[in-house]
XYZ file of C-alpha atoms in Angstrom:
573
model
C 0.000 0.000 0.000
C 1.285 3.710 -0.765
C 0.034 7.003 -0.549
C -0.108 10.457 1.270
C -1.246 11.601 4.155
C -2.683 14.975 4.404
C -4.776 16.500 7.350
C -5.998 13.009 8.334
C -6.228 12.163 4.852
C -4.824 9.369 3.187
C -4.881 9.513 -0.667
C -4.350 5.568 -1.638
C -2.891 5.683 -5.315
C -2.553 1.984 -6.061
C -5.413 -0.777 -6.742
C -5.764 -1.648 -2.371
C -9.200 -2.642 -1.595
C -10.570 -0.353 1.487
C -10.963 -3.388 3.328
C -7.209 -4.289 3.221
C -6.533 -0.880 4.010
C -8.344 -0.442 6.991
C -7.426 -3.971 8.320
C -3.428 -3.053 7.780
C -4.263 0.281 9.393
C -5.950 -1.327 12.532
C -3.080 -4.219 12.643
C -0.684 -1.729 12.945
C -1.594 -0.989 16.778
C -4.206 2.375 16.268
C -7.665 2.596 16.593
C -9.275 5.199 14.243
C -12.727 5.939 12.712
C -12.587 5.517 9.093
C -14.272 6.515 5.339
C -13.769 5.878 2.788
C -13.975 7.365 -0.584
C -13.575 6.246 -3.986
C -12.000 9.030 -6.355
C -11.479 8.081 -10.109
C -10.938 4.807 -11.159
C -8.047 4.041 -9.295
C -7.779 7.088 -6.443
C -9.052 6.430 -3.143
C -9.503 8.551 0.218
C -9.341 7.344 3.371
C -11.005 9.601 6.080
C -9.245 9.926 9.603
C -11.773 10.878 11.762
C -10.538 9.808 15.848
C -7.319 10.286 17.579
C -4.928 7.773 17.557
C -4.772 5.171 20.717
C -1.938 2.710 21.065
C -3.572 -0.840 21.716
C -0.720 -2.640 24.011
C 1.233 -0.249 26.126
C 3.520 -1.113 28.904
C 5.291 0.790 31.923
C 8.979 -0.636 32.320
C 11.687 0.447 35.042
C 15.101 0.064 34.776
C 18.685 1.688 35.305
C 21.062 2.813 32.955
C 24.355 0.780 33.423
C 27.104 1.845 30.938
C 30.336 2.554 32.653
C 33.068 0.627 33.324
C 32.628 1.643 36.926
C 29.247 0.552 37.306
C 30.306 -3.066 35.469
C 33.780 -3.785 38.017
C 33.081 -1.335 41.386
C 30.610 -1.381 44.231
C 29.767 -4.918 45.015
C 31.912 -7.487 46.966
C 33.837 -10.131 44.862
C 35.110 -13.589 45.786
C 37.513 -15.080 43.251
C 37.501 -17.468 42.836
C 33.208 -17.588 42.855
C 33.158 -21.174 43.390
C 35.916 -24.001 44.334
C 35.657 -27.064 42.498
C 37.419 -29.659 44.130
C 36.686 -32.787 41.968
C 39.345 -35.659 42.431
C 41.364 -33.497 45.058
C 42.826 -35.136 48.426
C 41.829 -35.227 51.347
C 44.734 -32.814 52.389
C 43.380 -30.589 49.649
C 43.815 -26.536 51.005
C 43.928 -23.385 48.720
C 43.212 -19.726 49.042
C 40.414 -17.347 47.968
C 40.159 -13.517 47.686
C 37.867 -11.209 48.693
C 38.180 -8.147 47.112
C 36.051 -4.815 48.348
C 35.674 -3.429 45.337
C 33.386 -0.380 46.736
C 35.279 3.307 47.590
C 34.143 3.149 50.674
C 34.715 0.865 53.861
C 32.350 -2.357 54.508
C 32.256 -4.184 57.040
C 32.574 -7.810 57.710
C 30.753 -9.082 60.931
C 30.835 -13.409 60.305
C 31.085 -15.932 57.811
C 28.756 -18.813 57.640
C 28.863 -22.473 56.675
C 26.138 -24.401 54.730
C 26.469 -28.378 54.717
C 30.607 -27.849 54.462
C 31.102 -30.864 57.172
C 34.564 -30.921 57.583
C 35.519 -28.014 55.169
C 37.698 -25.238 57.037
C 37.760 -21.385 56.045
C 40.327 -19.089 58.040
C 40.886 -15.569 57.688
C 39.005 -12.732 58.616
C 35.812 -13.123 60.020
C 34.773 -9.897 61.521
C 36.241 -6.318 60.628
C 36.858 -3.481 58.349
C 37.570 -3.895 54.585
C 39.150 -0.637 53.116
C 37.651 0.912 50.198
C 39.062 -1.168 47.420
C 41.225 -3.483 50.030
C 41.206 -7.707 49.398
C 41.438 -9.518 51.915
C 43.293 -13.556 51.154
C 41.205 -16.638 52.859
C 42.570 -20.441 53.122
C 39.779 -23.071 52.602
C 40.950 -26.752 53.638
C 39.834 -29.771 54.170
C 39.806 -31.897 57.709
C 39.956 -36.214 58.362
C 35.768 -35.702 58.635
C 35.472 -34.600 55.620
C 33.028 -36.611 53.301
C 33.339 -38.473 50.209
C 31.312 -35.632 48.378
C 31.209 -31.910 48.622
C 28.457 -29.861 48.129
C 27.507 -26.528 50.300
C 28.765 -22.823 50.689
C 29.989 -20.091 52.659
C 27.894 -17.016 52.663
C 30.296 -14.134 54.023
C 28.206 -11.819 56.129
C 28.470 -7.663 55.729
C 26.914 -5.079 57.644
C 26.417 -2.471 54.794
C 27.050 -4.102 51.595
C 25.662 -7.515 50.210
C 26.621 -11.219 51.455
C 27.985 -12.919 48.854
C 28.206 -16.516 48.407
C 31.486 -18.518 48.089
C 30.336 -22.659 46.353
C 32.453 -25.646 47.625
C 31.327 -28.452 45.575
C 33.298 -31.510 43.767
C 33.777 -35.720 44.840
C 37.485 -36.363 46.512
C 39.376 -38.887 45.223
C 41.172 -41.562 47.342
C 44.378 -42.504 47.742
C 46.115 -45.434 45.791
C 49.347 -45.939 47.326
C 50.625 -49.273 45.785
C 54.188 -49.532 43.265
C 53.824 -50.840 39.832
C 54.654 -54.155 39.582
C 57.918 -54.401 36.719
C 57.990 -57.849 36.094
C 54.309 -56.417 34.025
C 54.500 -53.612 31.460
C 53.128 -50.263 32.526
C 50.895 -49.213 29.276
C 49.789 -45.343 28.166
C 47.771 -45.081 25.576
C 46.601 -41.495 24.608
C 43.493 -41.458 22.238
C 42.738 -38.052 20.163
C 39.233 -38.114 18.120
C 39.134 -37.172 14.409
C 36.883 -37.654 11.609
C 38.213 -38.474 8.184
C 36.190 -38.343 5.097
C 36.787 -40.340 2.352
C 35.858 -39.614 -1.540
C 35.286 -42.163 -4.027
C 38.343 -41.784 -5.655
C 40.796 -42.230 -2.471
C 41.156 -38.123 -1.717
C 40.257 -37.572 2.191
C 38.971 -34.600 4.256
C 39.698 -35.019 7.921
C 38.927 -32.627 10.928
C 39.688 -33.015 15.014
C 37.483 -33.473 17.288
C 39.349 -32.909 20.150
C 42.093 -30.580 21.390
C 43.990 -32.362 23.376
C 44.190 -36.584 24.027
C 42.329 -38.630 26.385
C 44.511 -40.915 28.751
C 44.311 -44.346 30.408
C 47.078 -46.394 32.236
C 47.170 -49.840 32.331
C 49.089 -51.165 35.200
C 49.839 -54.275 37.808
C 49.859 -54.519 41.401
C 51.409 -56.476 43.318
C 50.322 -57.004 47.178
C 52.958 -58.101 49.057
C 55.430 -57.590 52.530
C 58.192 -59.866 53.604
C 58.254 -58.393 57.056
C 55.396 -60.535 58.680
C 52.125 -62.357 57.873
C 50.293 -59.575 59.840
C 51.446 -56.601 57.452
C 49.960 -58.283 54.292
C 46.747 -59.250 55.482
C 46.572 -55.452 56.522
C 47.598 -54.468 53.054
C 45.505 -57.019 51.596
C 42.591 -55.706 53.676
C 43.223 -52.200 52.650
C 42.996 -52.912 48.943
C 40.110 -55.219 49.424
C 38.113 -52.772 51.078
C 39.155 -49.534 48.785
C 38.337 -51.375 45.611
C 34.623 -51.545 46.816
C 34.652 -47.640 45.249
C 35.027 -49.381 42.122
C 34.767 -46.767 39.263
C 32.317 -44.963 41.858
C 35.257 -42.452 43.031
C 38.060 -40.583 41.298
C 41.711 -42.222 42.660
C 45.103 -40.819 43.264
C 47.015 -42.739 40.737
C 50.475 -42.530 40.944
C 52.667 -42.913 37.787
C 55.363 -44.993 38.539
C 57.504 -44.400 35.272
C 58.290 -40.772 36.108
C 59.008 -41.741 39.620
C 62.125 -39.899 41.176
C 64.415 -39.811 44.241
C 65.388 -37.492 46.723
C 69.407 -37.510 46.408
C 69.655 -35.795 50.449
C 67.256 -35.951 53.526
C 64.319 -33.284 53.776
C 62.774 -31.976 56.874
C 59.347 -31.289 57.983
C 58.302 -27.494 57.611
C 60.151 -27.231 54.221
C 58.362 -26.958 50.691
C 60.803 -27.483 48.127
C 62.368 -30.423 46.468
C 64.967 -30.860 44.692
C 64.142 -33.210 41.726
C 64.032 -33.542 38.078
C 61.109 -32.180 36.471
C 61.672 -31.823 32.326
C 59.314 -34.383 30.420
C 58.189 -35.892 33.535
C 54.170 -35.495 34.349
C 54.819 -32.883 37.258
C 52.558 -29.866 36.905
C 51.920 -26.469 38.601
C 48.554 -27.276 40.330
C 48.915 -30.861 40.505
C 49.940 -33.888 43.318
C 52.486 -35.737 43.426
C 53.345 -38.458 46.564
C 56.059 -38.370 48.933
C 56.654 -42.278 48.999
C 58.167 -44.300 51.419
C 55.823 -47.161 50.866
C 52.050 -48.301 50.988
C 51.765 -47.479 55.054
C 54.046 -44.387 55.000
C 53.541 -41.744 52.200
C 51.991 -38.073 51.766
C 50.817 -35.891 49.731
C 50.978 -32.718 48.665
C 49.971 -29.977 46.025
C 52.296 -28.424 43.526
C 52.557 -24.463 43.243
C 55.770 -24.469 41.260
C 58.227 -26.025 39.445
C 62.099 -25.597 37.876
C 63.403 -27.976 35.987
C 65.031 -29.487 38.885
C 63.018 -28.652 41.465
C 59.276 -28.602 42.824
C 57.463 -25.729 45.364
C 54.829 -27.007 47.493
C 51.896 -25.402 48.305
C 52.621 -26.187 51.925
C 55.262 -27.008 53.823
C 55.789 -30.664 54.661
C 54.208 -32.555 57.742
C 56.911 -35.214 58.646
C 60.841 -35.516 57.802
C 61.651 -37.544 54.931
C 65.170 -39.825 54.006
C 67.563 -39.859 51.142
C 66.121 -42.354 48.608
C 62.324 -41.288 49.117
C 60.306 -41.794 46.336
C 59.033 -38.631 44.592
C 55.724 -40.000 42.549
C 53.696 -37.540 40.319
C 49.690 -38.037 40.904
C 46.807 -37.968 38.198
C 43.488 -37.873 39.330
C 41.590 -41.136 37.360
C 38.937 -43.719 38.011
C 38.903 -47.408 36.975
C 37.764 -48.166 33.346
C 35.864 -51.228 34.649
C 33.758 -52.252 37.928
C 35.945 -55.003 38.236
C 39.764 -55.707 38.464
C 41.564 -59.592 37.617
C 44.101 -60.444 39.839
C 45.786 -63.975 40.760
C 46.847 -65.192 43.955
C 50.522 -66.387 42.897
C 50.723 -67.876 46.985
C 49.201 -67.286 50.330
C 51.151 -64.424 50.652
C 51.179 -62.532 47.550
C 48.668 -61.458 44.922
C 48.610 -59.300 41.806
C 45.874 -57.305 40.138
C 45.839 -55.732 36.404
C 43.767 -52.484 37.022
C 43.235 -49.599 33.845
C 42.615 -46.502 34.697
C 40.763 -43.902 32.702
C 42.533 -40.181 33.590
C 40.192 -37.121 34.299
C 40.534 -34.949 31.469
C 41.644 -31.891 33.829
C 45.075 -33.664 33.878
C 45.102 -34.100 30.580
C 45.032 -30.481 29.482
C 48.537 -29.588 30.210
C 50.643 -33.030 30.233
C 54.372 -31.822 30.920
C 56.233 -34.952 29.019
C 54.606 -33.717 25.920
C 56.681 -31.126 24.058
C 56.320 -29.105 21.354
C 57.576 -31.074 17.718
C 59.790 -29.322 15.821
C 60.611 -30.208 12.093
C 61.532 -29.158 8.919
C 58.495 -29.166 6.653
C 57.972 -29.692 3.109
C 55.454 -28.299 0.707
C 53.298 -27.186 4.011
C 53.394 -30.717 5.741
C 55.945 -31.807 8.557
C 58.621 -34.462 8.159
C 58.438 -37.498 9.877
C 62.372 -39.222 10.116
C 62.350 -41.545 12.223
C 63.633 -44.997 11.754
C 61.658 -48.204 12.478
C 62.944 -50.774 15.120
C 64.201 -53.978 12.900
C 63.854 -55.649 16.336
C 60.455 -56.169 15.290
C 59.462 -57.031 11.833
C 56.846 -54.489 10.586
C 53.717 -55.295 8.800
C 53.097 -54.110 5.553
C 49.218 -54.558 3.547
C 48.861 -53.457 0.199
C 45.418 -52.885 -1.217
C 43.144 -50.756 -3.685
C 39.590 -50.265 -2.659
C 37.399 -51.666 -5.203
C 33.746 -52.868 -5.447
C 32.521 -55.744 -7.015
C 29.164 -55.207 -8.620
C 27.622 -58.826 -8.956
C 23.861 -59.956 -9.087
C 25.111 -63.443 -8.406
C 22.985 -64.672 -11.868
C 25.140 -63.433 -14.597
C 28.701 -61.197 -15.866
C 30.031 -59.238 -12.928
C 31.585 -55.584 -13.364
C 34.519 -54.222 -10.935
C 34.319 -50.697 -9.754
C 38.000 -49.704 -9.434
C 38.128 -46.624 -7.355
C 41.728 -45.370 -8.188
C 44.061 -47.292 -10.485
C 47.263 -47.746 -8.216
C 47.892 -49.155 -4.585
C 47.950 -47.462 -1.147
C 50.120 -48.993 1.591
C 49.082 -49.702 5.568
C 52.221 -50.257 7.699
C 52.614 -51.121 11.361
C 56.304 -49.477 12.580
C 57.626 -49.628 16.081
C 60.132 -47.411 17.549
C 62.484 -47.644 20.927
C 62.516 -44.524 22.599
C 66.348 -44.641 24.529
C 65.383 -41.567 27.069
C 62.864 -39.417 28.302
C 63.763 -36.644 25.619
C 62.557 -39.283 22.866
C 59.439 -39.973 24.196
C 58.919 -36.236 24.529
C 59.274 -35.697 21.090
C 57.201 -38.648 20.423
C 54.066 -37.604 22.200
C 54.837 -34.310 20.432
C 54.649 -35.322 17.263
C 51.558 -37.076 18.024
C 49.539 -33.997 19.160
C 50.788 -32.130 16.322
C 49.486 -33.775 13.615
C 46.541 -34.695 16.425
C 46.073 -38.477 15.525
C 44.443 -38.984 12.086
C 43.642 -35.273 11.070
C 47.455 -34.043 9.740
C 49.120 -35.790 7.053
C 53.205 -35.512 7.279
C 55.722 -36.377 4.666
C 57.774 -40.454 5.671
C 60.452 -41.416 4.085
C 60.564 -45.180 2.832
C 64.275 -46.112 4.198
C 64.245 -48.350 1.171
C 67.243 -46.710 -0.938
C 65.323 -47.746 -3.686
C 66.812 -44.404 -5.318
C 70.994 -45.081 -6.298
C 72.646 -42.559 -8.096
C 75.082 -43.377 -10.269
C 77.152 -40.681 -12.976
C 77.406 -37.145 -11.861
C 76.273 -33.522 -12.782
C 76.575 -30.403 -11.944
C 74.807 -27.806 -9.260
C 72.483 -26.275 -12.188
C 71.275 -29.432 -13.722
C 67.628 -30.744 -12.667
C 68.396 -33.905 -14.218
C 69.874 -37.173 -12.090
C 70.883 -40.574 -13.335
C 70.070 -43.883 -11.529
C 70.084 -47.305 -11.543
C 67.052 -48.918 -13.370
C 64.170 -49.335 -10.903
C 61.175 -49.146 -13.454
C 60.385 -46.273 -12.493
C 59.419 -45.014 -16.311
C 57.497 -47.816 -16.694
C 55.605 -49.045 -13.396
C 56.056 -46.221 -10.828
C 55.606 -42.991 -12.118
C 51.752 -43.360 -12.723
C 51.460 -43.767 -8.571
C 51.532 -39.888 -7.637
C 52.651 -41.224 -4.265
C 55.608 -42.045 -5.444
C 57.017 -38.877 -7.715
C 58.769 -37.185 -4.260
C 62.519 -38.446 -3.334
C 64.416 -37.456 -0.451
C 68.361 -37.839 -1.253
C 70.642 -38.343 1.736
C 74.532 -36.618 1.594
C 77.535 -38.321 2.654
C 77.401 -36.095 5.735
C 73.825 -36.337 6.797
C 72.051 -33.622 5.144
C 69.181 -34.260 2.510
C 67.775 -32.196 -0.238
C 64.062 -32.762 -1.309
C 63.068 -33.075 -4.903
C 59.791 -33.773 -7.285
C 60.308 -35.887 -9.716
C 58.903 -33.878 -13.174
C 59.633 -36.585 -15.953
C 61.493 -40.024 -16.413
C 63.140 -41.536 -19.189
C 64.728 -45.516 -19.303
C 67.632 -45.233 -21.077
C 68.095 -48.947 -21.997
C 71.707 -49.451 -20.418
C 69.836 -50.458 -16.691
C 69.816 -46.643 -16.003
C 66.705 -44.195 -15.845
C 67.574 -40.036 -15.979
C 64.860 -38.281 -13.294
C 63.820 -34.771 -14.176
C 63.342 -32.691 -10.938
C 61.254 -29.869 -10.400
C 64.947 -27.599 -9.053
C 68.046 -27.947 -9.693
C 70.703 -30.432 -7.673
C 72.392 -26.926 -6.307
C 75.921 -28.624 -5.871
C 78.242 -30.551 -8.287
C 77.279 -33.962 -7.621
C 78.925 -37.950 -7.934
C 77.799 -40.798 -7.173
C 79.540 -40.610 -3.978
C 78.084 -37.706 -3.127
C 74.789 -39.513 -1.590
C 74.744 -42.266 0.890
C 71.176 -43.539 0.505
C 67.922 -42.187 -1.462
C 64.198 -42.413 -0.579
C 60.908 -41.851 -1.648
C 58.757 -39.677 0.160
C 55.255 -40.933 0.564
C 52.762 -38.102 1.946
C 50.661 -40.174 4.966
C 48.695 -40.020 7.972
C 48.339 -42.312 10.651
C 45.621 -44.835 10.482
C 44.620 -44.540 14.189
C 43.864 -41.582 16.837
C 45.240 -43.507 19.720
C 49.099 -44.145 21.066
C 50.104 -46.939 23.021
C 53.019 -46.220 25.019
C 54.819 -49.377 26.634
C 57.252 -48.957 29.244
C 59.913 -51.467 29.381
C 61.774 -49.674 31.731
C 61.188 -46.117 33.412
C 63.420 -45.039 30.615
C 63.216 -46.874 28.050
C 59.664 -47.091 25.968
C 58.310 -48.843 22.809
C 55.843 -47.080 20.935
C 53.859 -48.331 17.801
C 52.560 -46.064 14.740
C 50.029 -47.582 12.241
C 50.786 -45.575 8.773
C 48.651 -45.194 5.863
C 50.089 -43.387 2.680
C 47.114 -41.043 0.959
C 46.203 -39.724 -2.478
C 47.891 -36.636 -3.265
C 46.382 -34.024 -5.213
């Protein structure tokens, strides 16, 4: 509808029926008395005869709110708002701040407690905050304390609100028993990806997760040569905590990146002097103070060097040269039920997995950051597989057989060359390699980043020489011309120099030149005058993925570690 409105008016100059007119008029929330009249054939009037009356109307109240003063200042802040202790100790204790953040002095007169059995507060409890002043309180927990957490603390004030501090969260419980060594001690750390798969072998993959999941497969062993008494106590301890089940985070210690105190400590002090780098110590974790099952403590982590660790409070008893030193992860059992054997009347064993809360699994300090050279936008991936194991290799070429089982069959071929799956397995000598391993893991986070792997075949020997401009190399007759350069997995070669370093190339063109030598064209020249002594070894480069988002870790010793990659070369572009 268009038109003009003049002294109450309304000349209508398109085809409108009144009707429509005065029903949009109406809808649009004003009550009028109307005429109409027709003028011409297509000119209508519309009379506005009454005043107009809103039909909903509503009375709201508020207050402006736009400075940065009004958003930060004049109300009473705890920080933090609410303390969640899941899977923390029973000797759990940390501080909270309340900050005054009016101009003007407040007043504090109590605090109270609301179903907080056994949860402490200390620190102020009656007196004058300052204008602007904060004020430090330590909450901690007592022996009474119960196997779940769930109240407040409402902090009282005389002339400014009563704010409300939460306590909430389920403890874990201690699990203070070794790793058994004549067992492995198993990590696995599982990523989620998605990969998606064309008909023609080309993949699109995206994470799912930012950082891995953890469980920890390990073996107890109950046992105490000192007397008949102290493992049917020990045995009656275990029996008794395992009731929890999967019911209750645990305390689990991880015996691998155990260390020991090299001097005697004494009570009241909180630093220790141990080594830290690629070990899973971590500002605002636990770690154990381990003498053995009966005697132990533990304590909270506010800092660390890389040879040393701050407590966050001092410690309760003295402790000997030769201590055990034990980093904690909070974790519950994967199952309701643990296998054990009973190898005599005085010794059993139990196989328990563990499933770690993902808290400690957001900042895991034996991962570090994997550093490579790259090329064409993808990482390199050098490492050499342990011949102490043979690896698997499966060769295949996803096709589907179309076949109504009553006459001819047809074979959809999806691509028209082979893809490789390979199982390698590498010994990690130190804690630096298994660093880098776990790093290399997160950083192409499980199945999601492809990375360039060399073959370690040598299938490339040069023979002849050339100089640094040429982009042409001669080697012995591997087919290549004939059989491999249709497989655009294979047209990327990696050449190792007598001293160690490696140029990459593209292979451009081949020719066979009939004497059991092929000439490769690259896509760059050589960039050195070149013999055939001037490489020790040549690879392909195969662009590939792993096949899995998980990584089993085995410790053999608490050094030494075995770690297995499945490998699965994909189509490049």
């Amino acid at each position: 509808m268009s038109g003009v409105l003049i002294k109450n008016t309304l000349l209508i100059n398109d085809n409108d029926s009144l009707l429509n007119i005065t029903s949009n008029l109406r809808s649009y929330a004003f009550d009028y008395s109307l005429q109409g009249y027709l003028v011409g054939a297509s000119l209508k009037a519309l009379k506005i005869s009454g005043p107009a009356v809103p039909i909903n109307t509503e009375t709201r109240t508020g207050k402006y709110s736009g400075s940065y003063t009004d958003v930060f200042y004049n109300r009473i802040w705890i920080l933090p708002p609410e303390l969640n202790i899941d899977g923390a100790p029973p000797q759990f204790s940390t501080n909270v701040i309340v900050w005054n953040s009016y101009f003007s002095e407040v007043t504090i007169t109590g605090i109270t407690s609301n179903n907080l059995p056994g949860v402490n507060i200390s620190g102020v409890t009656s007196g004058v905050f300052k204008g602007l002043e904060s004020k430090t309180y330590t909450v901690s927990l007592s022996g009474n304390v119960g196997a779940v957490v769930d109240g407040y603390y409402q902090f009282i004030f005389s002339n400014a609100e009563d704010p409300i501090l939460n306590v909430v969260g389920t403890l874990a419980l201690d699990f203070p028993y070794r790793h058994n060594w004549t067992d492995d001690y198993v990590e696995t750390y599982v990523l989620k990806s998605n990969v998606l798969e064309s008909h023609n072998g080309k993949e699109q993959t995206y994470k799912l997760t930012a950082n891995p999941r953890r469980t920890l497969s390990m073996s107890v062993l109950l046992a105490d040569n000192t007397s008949i008494e102290n493992i049917n106590i020990i045995r009656s301890k275990f029996y008794n905590s395992m009731a929890f089940g999967k019911a209750k985070p645990w305390l689990v210690p991880i015996w691998p990146d155990v260390q020991t105190l090299q001097s005697d400590v004494s009570a009241g002090t909180n630093v220790i002097n141990v080594p830290t780098t690629n070990f899973d110590f971590k500002i605002g974790g636990y770690v154990y103070i381990y003498k053995n099952q009966s005697e132990y403590e533990v304590a909270s982590v506010q800092g660390l060097t890389s040879n040393s660790i701050t407590l966050s409070a001092n410690l309760s008893k003295s402790w000997q040269k030769g201590t055990s030193i034990v980093p904690i992860v909070s974790a519950i059992m994967q199952e309701d039920s643990i296998k054990g054997s009973l190898i005599n009347y005085g010794v059993e064993s139990f196989n328990i997995v563990w499933t770690v809360n993902i808290k400690d699994n957001a900042e895991i300090n034996k991962i570090c950051t994997y550093t490579a050279d790259s090329y064409q936008g993808y990482l390199l991936f050098l490492w050499k597989h342990n011949f102490t194991e043979d690896p698997s290799v499966e060769i295949y070429s996803p096709n589907r057989l179309l076949d109504n089982e009553v006459g001819n069959f047809l074979i959809d071929a999806r691509y028209n060359f082979t893809r490789t799956r390979s199982t390698f397995s590498y010994l990690l000598k130190n804690r630096q390699e298994l660093s880098t391993a776990l790093g290399f893991f997160k950083a192409v986070n499980g199945r999601q980043k492809p990375f360039w792997m060399p073959t370690y075949a040598n299938e490339i020997q040069v023979v002849g020489s050339g100089i640094s401009t040429s982009n042409i190399i001669k080697i012995k007759d591997i087919g290549y011309n004939v059989f491999i350069k249709q497989n655009p997995n294979q047209r990327d070669v990696m050449l190792v120099k007598s001293d160690g370093s490696y140029i990459i190339r593209r292979i451009t063109s081949s020719v066979n030149n009939g004497d059991g030598t092929e000439d490769l064209t690259f896509n760059q020249t050589i960039g050195f005058n070149w013999t055939a002594n001037s490489f020790k070894e040549g690879h392909f480069l195969k662009l590939a993925r792993l096949d899995q988002d998980s990584l089993e870790v085995t410790y053999l010793t608490n050094t030494i570690t075995n770690i297995s990659f499945v490998i699965v070369d994909i189509i490049q572009a």
